[in-house]
């Protein structure tokens, strides 16, 4: 009985007293730039700015978009901003930044994700990162649409190239990313999906339930009738 009482009183694992907490955390870096990282004063200021950036709404996704290189960008041929002459060279790609904002909002609303749920937010970040990578593959395929290409794999002694048909690397990567997106979506959608299935089962129509039970009973009876008796005669 005493053990049950102790278990009920037991809260979250970990240190409880201020002294114990201080002992456990004494070697951890301070959130606003302590000496544990070995930063100089300039480094501490930069760390404080970095911490502030991560607290912003877009902070978690700040490293996803590429920086605009104007006409030197590998995706310049399919970029409308470059063709219009308004690409902001040296700044974050506006197309990717805008797409990221829309995707985060769309997935958060669609999946009913609480923005304080660290696990779900991390999955959304992974999902958005994958979506942007797929977008980049689409841009490459827009200017090089051949799914199968003849690639030089060797050269003869006379200098004649030997080619071999291979799947376009951009297309191959795109398909891999699409599969990765589906896996992340399943993880992100697991809880709402399970809840929907449970709610659907509790609201099932009684007549439908009786019909399904009748079908199962008939199936079991037919299986019994078709069973061959292999018991040897005595």
Coordinates of C-alpha atoms in Angstrom, one line a residue:
X1 CA 0.0 0.0 0.0
X2 CA 2.8 2.4 0.9
X3 CA 4.5 1.6 -2.4
X4 CA 1.3 2.6 -4.3
X5 CA 1.1 5.8 -2.4
X6 CA 4.7 6.6 -3.3
X7 CA 4.1 5.9 -6.9
X8 CA 1.1 8.2 -7.0
X9 CA 3.1 11.0 -5.3
X10 CA 6.0 10.5 -7.7
X11 CA 6.0 13.2 -10.4
X12 CA 8.1 13.7 -13.4
X13 CA 11.6 12.1 -13.3
X14 CA 14.6 14.3 -12.6
X15 CA 16.0 16.6 -9.9
X16 CA 13.4 18.4 -7.7
X17 CA 15.3 20.7 -5.4
X18 CA 17.2 23.9 -6.5
X19 CA 20.5 22.4 -5.4
X20 CA 20.0 19.2 -7.4
X21 CA 18.9 21.2 -10.5
X22 CA 21.9 23.5 -10.2
X23 CA 24.2 20.4 -10.0
X24 CA 22.7 18.8 -13.1
X25 CA 22.7 21.9 -15.2
X26 CA 26.0 23.4 -14.1
X27 CA 27.8 22.1 -17.2
X28 CA 25.1 23.1 -19.7
X29 CA 25.6 26.3 -21.8
X30 CA 23.5 29.2 -20.7
X31 CA 20.6 30.0 -23.1
X32 CA 21.8 33.6 -23.7
X33 CA 25.4 32.9 -24.2
X34 CA 27.3 31.8 -21.1
X35 CA 31.0 30.9 -21.0
X36 CA 30.4 27.1 -21.5
X37 CA 30.7 27.6 -25.3
X38 CA 33.9 29.6 -25.0
X39 CA 32.5 32.6 -26.8
X40 CA 34.2 36.0 -26.9
X41 CA 32.1 39.1 -26.2
X42 CA 31.4 39.4 -29.9
X43 CA 30.5 35.7 -30.1
X44 CA 28.1 36.1 -27.1
X45 CA 26.4 39.0 -28.9
X46 CA 26.1 37.0 -32.1
X47 CA 24.6 34.0 -30.0
X48 CA 22.1 36.3 -28.4
X49 CA 21.0 37.5 -31.9
X50 CA 20.8 33.8 -33.1
X51 CA 18.7 32.9 -30.1
X52 CA 16.3 35.8 -30.9
X53 CA 16.1 34.7 -34.5
X54 CA 15.1 31.2 -33.4
X55 CA 12.3 32.6 -31.3
X56 CA 10.8 34.3 -34.3
X57 CA 8.0 32.6 -36.2
X58 CA 10.2 31.9 -39.2
X59 CA 13.3 31.1 -37.2
X60 CA 13.1 27.3 -37.5
X61 CA 12.9 27.6 -41.3
X62 CA 15.5 30.3 -41.8
X63 CA 18.1 27.9 -43.1
X64 CA 15.9 26.2 -45.7
X65 CA 15.8 28.8 -48.5
X66 CA 18.9 29.4 -50.8
X67 CA 20.4 32.8 -51.4
X68 CA 19.7 34.5 -54.7
X69 CA 22.6 34.5 -57.1
X70 CA 20.7 36.3 -59.9
X71 CA 21.7 35.0 -63.3
X72 CA 24.4 32.8 -61.7
X73 CA 21.8 30.8 -59.8
X74 CA 21.6 27.1 -60.9
X75 CA 17.8 27.6 -61.3
X76 CA 18.0 31.0 -63.1
X77 CA 16.6 29.6 -66.4
X78 CA 13.3 28.7 -64.8
X79 CA 13.1 31.7 -62.4
X80 CA 10.5 34.4 -63.2
X81 CA 12.3 36.9 -61.0
X82 CA 15.5 36.6 -63.0
X83 CA 13.7 36.9 -66.3
X84 CA 11.8 40.0 -65.0
X85 CA 15.1 41.6 -63.8
X86 CA 14.0 41.9 -60.2
X87 CA 15.9 39.0 -58.5
X88 CA 17.4 40.4 -55.3
X89 CA 21.0 39.0 -55.6
X90 CA 22.6 38.3 -52.2
X91 CA 19.3 38.0 -50.3
X92 CA 17.1 35.0 -49.4
X93 CA 15.3 33.7 -52.4
X94 CA 11.8 35.4 -52.3
X95 CA 10.1 32.5 -54.2
X96 CA 11.3 29.9 -51.7
X97 CA 10.7 32.2 -48.7
X98 CA 7.1 32.8 -49.8
X99 CA 6.6 29.1 -50.5
X100 CA 7.9 28.2 -47.1
X101 CA 5.5 30.6 -45.4
X102 CA 2.5 29.2 -47.3
X103 CA 3.5 25.6 -46.7
X104 CA 4.0 26.1 -42.9
X105 CA 0.6 27.8 -42.6
X106 CA -1.1 25.2 -44.8
X107 CA 0.3 22.1 -43.0
X108 CA -0.2 23.6 -39.5
X109 CA -3.9 24.3 -40.2
X110 CA -4.5 21.1 -42.1
X111 CA -3.0 18.9 -39.4
X112 CA -4.3 21.0 -36.6
X113 CA -0.8 21.3 -35.1
X114 CA -0.2 23.3 -32.0
X115 CA 2.7 25.6 -32.6
X116 CA 4.1 24.7 -29.2
X117 CA 4.2 20.9 -30.1
X118 CA 8.0 20.5 -30.7
X119 CA 7.7 17.1 -32.3
X120 CA 5.0 18.1 -34.8
X121 CA 6.7 21.4 -35.6
X122 CA 9.9 19.5 -36.2
X123 CA 8.0 17.2 -38.6
X124 CA 6.5 20.2 -40.4
X125 CA 10.0 21.6 -40.7
X126 CA 11.2 18.4 -42.3
X127 CA 8.2 18.3 -44.6
X128 CA 8.7 21.9 -45.8
X129 CA 12.4 21.2 -46.4
X130 CA 11.4 18.2 -48.5
X131 CA 8.8 20.3 -50.4
X132 CA 11.4 22.9 -51.3
X133 CA 13.9 20.3 -52.5
X134 CA 11.2 18.9 -54.7
X135 CA 10.5 22.4 -56.0
X136 CA 14.2 22.7 -56.9
X137 CA 14.1 19.3 -58.8
X138 CA 11.0 20.6 -60.7
X139 CA 13.0 23.7 -61.8
X140 CA 15.8 21.5 -63.0
X141 CA 13.4 19.3 -64.9
X142 CA 11.7 22.3 -66.4
X143 CA 14.9 23.1 -68.4
X144 CA 16.1 19.5 -68.8
X145 CA 12.9 17.4 -69.0
X146 CA 14.4 14.2 -70.5
X147 CA 13.7 11.4 -68.0
X148 CA 16.3 9.2 -69.6
X149 CA 19.5 10.6 -70.8
X150 CA 22.5 9.1 -72.7
X151 CA 25.4 9.6 -70.3
X152 CA 29.1 9.1 -71.3
X153 CA 30.5 6.3 -69.2
X154 CA 33.7 5.6 -71.0
X155 CA 35.9 6.6 -73.9
X156 CA 37.6 4.3 -76.4
X157 CA 41.3 4.4 -77.3
X158 CA 40.3 6.3 -80.4
X159 CA 38.5 8.9 -78.3
X160 CA 35.0 7.7 -79.2
X161 CA 32.7 8.3 -76.2
X162 CA 30.6 5.3 -75.0
X163 CA 27.2 6.3 -73.7
X164 CA 24.7 4.5 -71.6
X165 CA 21.0 5.5 -71.0
X166 CA 20.5 6.5 -67.4
X167 CA 17.6 8.1 -65.5
X168 CA 17.9 11.8 -65.1
X169 CA 19.4 12.5 -61.7
X170 CA 17.0 15.3 -61.0
X171 CA 14.0 13.0 -61.7
X172 CA 15.6 10.2 -59.6
X173 CA 16.1 12.6 -56.7
X174 CA 12.6 13.9 -57.1
X175 CA 11.0 10.5 -56.8
X176 CA 13.1 9.8 -53.7
X177 CA 12.0 13.0 -52.1
X178 CA 8.3 12.3 -52.9
X179 CA 8.6 9.0 -51.1
X180 CA 10.2 10.8 -48.2
X181 CA 7.4 13.4 -48.1
X182 CA 4.8 10.6 -47.9
X183 CA 6.6 9.0 -45.0
X184 CA 6.8 12.3 -43.1
X185 CA 3.1 13.0 -43.8
X186 CA 2.1 9.6 -42.4
X187 CA 4.1 10.4 -39.2
X188 CA 2.6 13.9 -39.0
X189 CA -0.9 12.6 -39.6
X190 CA -0.7 9.6 -37.3
X191 CA -2.5 11.0 -34.3
X192 CA -5.4 12.8 -36.2
X193 CA -5.8 9.8 -38.4
X194 CA -6.1 7.4 -35.4
X195 CA -8.5 9.8 -33.7
X196 CA -10.7 10.0 -36.8
X197 CA -10.8 6.2 -37.1
X198 CA -11.8 5.9 -33.5
X199 CA -14.5 8.5 -33.9
X200 CA -15.7 6.8 -37.0
X201 CA -16.0 3.5 -35.2
X202 CA -18.0 5.0 -32.4
X203 CA -20.5 6.6 -34.8
X204 CA -21.1 3.5 -37.0
X205 CA -24.7 2.8 -37.9
X206 CA -26.1 -0.2 -36.0
X207 CA -27.7 -1.7 -39.1
X208 CA -24.2 -1.6 -40.9
X209 CA -22.6 -3.3 -37.9
X210 CA -25.3 -6.1 -37.9
X211 CA -24.8 -6.6 -41.7
X212 CA -21.0 -6.9 -41.2
X213 CA -21.5 -9.4 -38.4
X214 CA -23.9 -11.5 -40.6
X215 CA -21.3 -11.5 -43.4
X216 CA -18.6 -12.7 -41.1
X217 CA -20.8 -15.4 -39.7
X218 CA -21.7 -16.6 -43.2
X219 CA -18.1 -16.6 -44.2
X220 CA -17.1 -18.6 -41.2
X221 CA -19.9 -21.1 -41.9
X222 CA -18.8 -21.6 -45.5
X223 CA -15.2 -22.2 -44.4
X224 CA -16.4 -24.8 -41.9
X225 CA -18.5 -26.6 -44.6
X226 CA -15.6 -26.6 -47.0
X227 CA -13.2 -28.0 -44.5
X228 CA -11.9 -31.5 -45.3
X229 CA -11.8 -34.0 -42.5
X230 CA -8.4 -35.7 -42.5
X231 CA -8.9 -37.6 -39.2
X232 CA -7.9 -41.3 -39.8
X233 CA -10.6 -43.9 -39.3
X234 CA -10.2 -46.1 -36.3

